[in-house]
Short mmCIF file of C-alpha atoms and ligand atoms in Angstrom, two decimals:
data_model
loop_
_atom_site.label_atom_id
_atom_site.label_comp_id
_atom_site.label_asym_id
_atom_site.label_seq_id
_atom_site.Cartn_x
_atom_site.Cartn_y
_atom_site.Cartn_z
CA UNK A 1 1.07 3.10 -24.71
CA UNK A 2 -2.18 1.89 -23.15
CA UNK A 3 -3.04 3.23 -19.71
CA UNK A 4 -1.71 1.28 -16.77
CA UNK A 5 -4.14 1.65 -13.90
CA UNK A 6 -2.65 -0.61 -11.27
CA UNK A 7 -3.73 -1.81 -7.84
CA UNK A 8 -1.28 -3.47 -5.46
CA UNK A 9 -2.86 -5.92 -3.01
CA UNK A 10 -1.32 -7.84 -0.16
CA UNK A 11 -1.29 -7.98 3.63
CA UNK A 12 0.52 -5.33 5.64
CA UNK A 13 4.24 -6.12 5.45
CA UNK A 14 4.02 -7.85 2.07
CA UNK A 15 6.49 -5.37 0.57
CA UNK A 16 3.86 -3.50 -1.43
CA UNK A 17 5.51 -0.18 -0.57
CA UNK A 18 8.93 -1.25 -1.81
CA UNK A 19 7.48 -2.74 -4.98
CA UNK A 20 5.25 0.29 -5.54
CA UNK A 21 8.23 2.65 -5.39
CA UNK A 22 10.17 0.49 -7.85
CA UNK A 23 7.25 0.36 -10.27
CA UNK A 24 6.86 4.11 -9.83
CA UNK A 25 10.50 4.58 -10.92
CA UNK A 26 10.18 2.05 -13.78
CA UNK A 27 6.90 3.18 -15.22
CA UNK A 28 6.89 6.90 -14.38
CA UNK A 29 3.37 6.58 -13.03
CA UNK A 30 2.25 8.34 -9.85
CA UNK A 31 2.34 6.05 -6.82
CA UNK A 32 -0.49 6.66 -4.38
CA UNK A 33 0.25 4.98 -1.07
CA UNK A 34 -2.90 5.62 0.90
CA UNK A 35 -1.17 4.99 4.22
CA UNK A 36 1.42 7.69 3.50
CA UNK A 37 -1.25 10.13 2.33
CA UNK A 38 -3.21 9.52 5.54
CA UNK A 39 -0.17 9.68 7.83
CA UNK A 40 0.81 12.97 6.16
CA UNK A 41 -2.66 14.31 6.90
CA UNK A 42 -2.42 13.09 10.52
CA UNK A 43 1.00 14.74 10.94
CA UNK A 44 -0.30 18.01 9.44
CA UNK A 45 -3.45 17.74 11.58
CA UNK A 46 -5.81 18.39 8.66
CA UNK A 47 -9.53 17.61 9.01
CA UNK A 48 -8.95 14.31 7.20
CA UNK A 49 -6.00 13.62 9.48
CA UNK A 50 -7.94 14.16 12.69
CA UNK A 51 -10.73 11.87 11.55
CA UNK A 52 -8.36 9.20 10.24
CA UNK A 53 -6.16 9.13 13.34
CA UNK A 54 -8.88 7.76 15.59
CA UNK A 55 -9.29 4.74 13.33
CA UNK A 56 -5.62 4.14 12.49
CA UNK A 57 -4.56 4.17 16.14
CA UNK A 58 -6.89 1.22 16.72
CA UNK A 59 -5.72 -0.73 13.68
CA UNK A 60 -9.07 -0.13 12.01
CA UNK A 61 -9.81 0.95 8.45
CA UNK A 62 -10.54 4.60 7.73
CA UNK A 63 -14.20 4.89 6.60
CA UNK A 64 -14.88 4.68 2.87
CA UNK A 65 -16.36 8.15 2.38
CA UNK A 66 -13.19 9.73 3.78
CA UNK A 67 -10.72 7.76 1.74
CA UNK A 68 -12.67 7.49 -1.51
CA UNK A 69 -12.82 11.29 -1.81
CA UNK A 70 -9.07 11.64 -1.40
CA UNK A 71 -8.22 8.95 -3.95
CA UNK A 72 -10.78 10.09 -6.54
CA UNK A 73 -9.25 13.56 -6.54
CA UNK A 74 -5.79 12.16 -7.34
CA UNK A 75 -6.89 9.73 -10.02
CA UNK A 76 -8.79 12.49 -11.82
CA UNK A 77 -5.68 14.63 -12.24
CA UNK A 78 -3.27 15.44 -15.08
CA UNK A 79 -0.40 13.46 -13.53
CA UNK A 80 -2.49 10.28 -13.49
CA UNK A 81 -3.65 10.58 -17.12
CA UNK A 82 -1.41 7.70 -18.30
CA UNK A 83 -2.15 5.59 -15.27
CA UNK A 84 -1.35 5.23 -11.58
CA UNK A 85 -0.29 2.77 -8.93
CA UNK A 86 -2.60 2.39 -5.92
CA UNK A 87 -1.33 0.87 -2.68
CA UNK A 88 -3.59 0.56 0.34
CA UNK A 89 -6.75 1.34 -1.62
CA UNK A 90 -9.14 -0.29 -2.29
CA UNK A 91 -9.17 -2.33 0.90
CA UNK A 92 -12.77 -3.46 0.89
CA UNK A 93 -15.22 -4.60 -1.76
CA UNK A 94 -17.33 -1.42 -1.43
CA UNK A 95 -14.17 0.63 -1.99
CA UNK A 96 -13.33 -1.46 -5.08
CA UNK A 97 -16.84 -0.83 -6.39
CA UNK A 98 -16.45 2.90 -5.69
CA UNK A 99 -13.13 2.89 -7.56
CA UNK A 100 -14.64 1.07 -10.55
CA UNK A 101 -17.53 3.53 -10.59
CA UNK A 102 -15.20 6.54 -10.50
CA UNK A 103 -13.01 5.12 -13.27
CA UNK A 104 -16.04 4.24 -15.41
CA UNK A 105 -17.16 7.86 -15.07
CA UNK A 106 -13.78 8.86 -16.53
CA UNK A 107 -13.99 6.22 -19.28
CA UNK A 108 -11.26 4.16 -17.64
CA UNK A 109 -10.86 0.90 -15.76
CA UNK A 110 -8.45 -1.02 -13.54
CA UNK A 111 -5.86 -2.58 -15.88
CA UNK A 112 -4.22 -4.97 -13.47
CA UNK A 113 -4.33 -6.02 -9.82
CA UNK A 114 -1.11 -7.45 -8.44
CA UNK A 115 -1.52 -9.56 -5.30
CA UNK A 116 1.67 -10.02 -3.29
CA UNK A 117 1.01 -13.15 -1.22
CA UNK A 118 2.68 -13.47 2.21
CA UNK A 119 1.88 -15.72 5.20
CA UNK A 120 0.80 -14.30 8.58
CA UNK A 121 3.97 -15.54 10.34
CA UNK A 122 6.13 -13.74 7.81
CA UNK A 123 4.07 -10.57 8.25
CA UNK A 124 4.64 -10.59 12.03
CA UNK A 125 8.38 -11.15 11.56
CA UNK A 126 8.66 -8.33 9.07
CA UNK A 127 6.50 -5.69 10.74
CA UNK A 128 7.64 -6.35 14.30
CA UNK A 129 11.19 -5.32 13.34
CA UNK A 130 10.24 -2.29 11.32
CA UNK A 131 11.50 1.16 12.33
CA UNK A 132 10.37 4.37 10.69
CA UNK A 133 12.11 7.73 10.52
CA UNK A 134 10.14 10.41 12.30
CA UNK A 135 10.89 13.20 9.81
CA UNK A 136 10.38 11.66 6.36
CA UNK A 137 9.03 8.14 6.92
CA UNK A 138 12.16 6.34 5.65
CA UNK A 139 11.76 2.68 6.60
CA UNK A 140 14.34 0.32 8.15
CA UNK A 141 14.28 -3.16 9.68
CA UNK A 142 16.32 -4.28 12.66
CA UNK A 143 17.07 -7.61 10.94
CA UNK A 144 16.82 -7.12 7.17
CA UNK A 145 17.77 -3.48 6.63
CA UNK A 146 19.36 -1.97 9.75
CA UNK A 147 20.46 1.68 9.76
CA UNK A 148 24.21 2.35 10.05
CA UNK A 149 23.65 3.71 13.57
CA UNK A 150 20.91 2.03 15.62
CA UNK A 151 17.86 4.23 16.06
CA UNK A 152 19.00 6.94 13.60
CA UNK A 153 17.93 7.53 9.99
CA UNK A 154 20.87 7.21 7.55
CA UNK A 155 19.40 9.81 5.24
CA UNK A 156 18.40 12.68 7.50
CA UNK A 157 19.66 11.76 10.99
CA UNK A 158 16.22 11.88 12.60
CA UNK A 159 15.15 9.33 15.25
CA UNK A 160 13.69 5.97 14.21
CA UNK A 161 10.49 4.92 15.95
CA UNK A 162 8.07 1.97 15.99
CA UNK A 163 5.02 3.31 14.21
CA UNK A 164 1.79 2.87 16.17
CA UNK A 165 0.46 0.46 13.56
CA UNK A 166 3.62 -1.71 13.73
CA UNK A 167 3.08 -2.50 17.43
CA UNK A 168 2.40 -6.23 18.09
CA UNK A 169 -1.26 -6.10 19.09
CA UNK A 170 -1.99 -3.65 16.28
CA UNK A 171 -0.22 -5.98 13.78
CA UNK A 172 -2.53 -8.81 14.87
CA UNK A 173 -5.53 -6.52 14.52
CA UNK A 174 -4.38 -5.38 11.06
CA UNK A 175 -4.01 -9.00 9.94
CA UNK A 176 -7.47 -9.97 11.09
CA UNK A 177 -8.87 -6.85 9.41
CA UNK A 178 -7.03 -7.85 6.23
CA UNK A 179 -8.43 -11.39 6.24
CA UNK A 180 -11.94 -10.23 6.96
CA UNK A 181 -12.23 -7.15 4.73
CA UNK A 182 -9.53 -7.25 2.07
CA UNK A 183 -9.36 -10.92 1.10
CA UNK A 184 -12.85 -10.76 -0.47
CA UNK A 185 -11.27 -8.31 -2.93
CA UNK A 186 -9.16 -11.11 -4.31
CA UNK A 187 -12.33 -12.91 -5.36
CA UNK A 188 -13.80 -9.65 -6.66
CA UNK A 189 -10.83 -9.00 -8.96
CA UNK A 190 -10.52 -12.64 -9.96
CA UNK A 191 -14.09 -12.22 -11.15
CA UNK A 192 -13.17 -9.27 -13.38
CA UNK A 193 -10.15 -11.19 -14.73
CA UNK A 194 -7.46 -8.64 -13.79
CA UNK A 195 -5.80 -10.38 -10.83
CA UNK A 196 -2.28 -11.83 -10.84
CA UNK A 197 -0.79 -13.55 -7.76
CA UNK A 198 2.88 -13.17 -6.98
CA UNK A 199 4.69 -15.08 -4.21
CA UNK A 200 5.91 -12.36 -1.82
CA UNK A 201 7.96 -14.60 0.50
CA UNK A 202 11.09 -14.15 -1.61
CA UNK A 203 13.82 -11.52 -1.90
CA UNK A 204 12.36 -8.17 -3.08
CA UNK A 205 14.41 -8.26 -6.32
CA UNK A 206 12.79 -11.54 -7.36
CA UNK A 207 9.34 -10.14 -6.64
CA UNK A 208 10.16 -7.03 -8.68
CA UNK A 209 11.39 -9.15 -11.60
CA UNK A 210 8.16 -11.11 -11.66
CA UNK A 211 6.03 -7.95 -11.45
CA UNK A 212 7.94 -6.47 -14.41
CA UNK A 213 7.27 -9.62 -16.42
CA UNK A 214 3.57 -9.48 -15.64
CA UNK A 215 3.33 -5.81 -16.62
CA UNK A 216 5.37 -6.31 -19.79
CA UNK A 217 2.75 -8.92 -20.76
CA UNK A 218 -0.04 -6.40 -20.21
CA UNK A 219 1.44 -3.42 -22.04
CA UNK A 220 2.68 -5.52 -25.00
ZN1 ZN B 301 14.70 9.67 7.29
#
């Protein structure tokens, strides 16, 4: 099997997390969701967490030198030897260049970039209704995936909250950050010939099916 070094791209609320977890189960590759890694650090009040929190609370991107160090450490590990799935990194062209440089150092490269395309209106609808479990980060939606009991996690019974970065003005800020900083990545990866676009305004199962087809084409 060739290595599968994957990057998931898409606006916040595009379903990257759901798709990343499914690919993680399918492919047995480590799934590195940068947002979860950072939120874990914030919760545990590590040095990284304290630095990152100031930026995340304002809907801004965590600076490159902070995030690049964290990701590089994971990619250069035994568990990622056959490949990995990155979600939430890279988010800017300099980060993509830093990733390429790190991989080149290891004799590797990005195999495929999967862009899950979703409109701004759909993003607002999806994120505005999102509720997250305080204990473990299990995610629900008031409209699409409600818990059995309102406000309570089905899995561990802990309270569901609106994450700071799912609040309306922060959603708008995240979208404008995405358009400004992350969209140039699409052009960057189109240039290296590894980008595939997938329509994300469809049921998650259809998106998963298409992603599997794309990846089957790559590993064949
Ligand atoms: Zn939970």
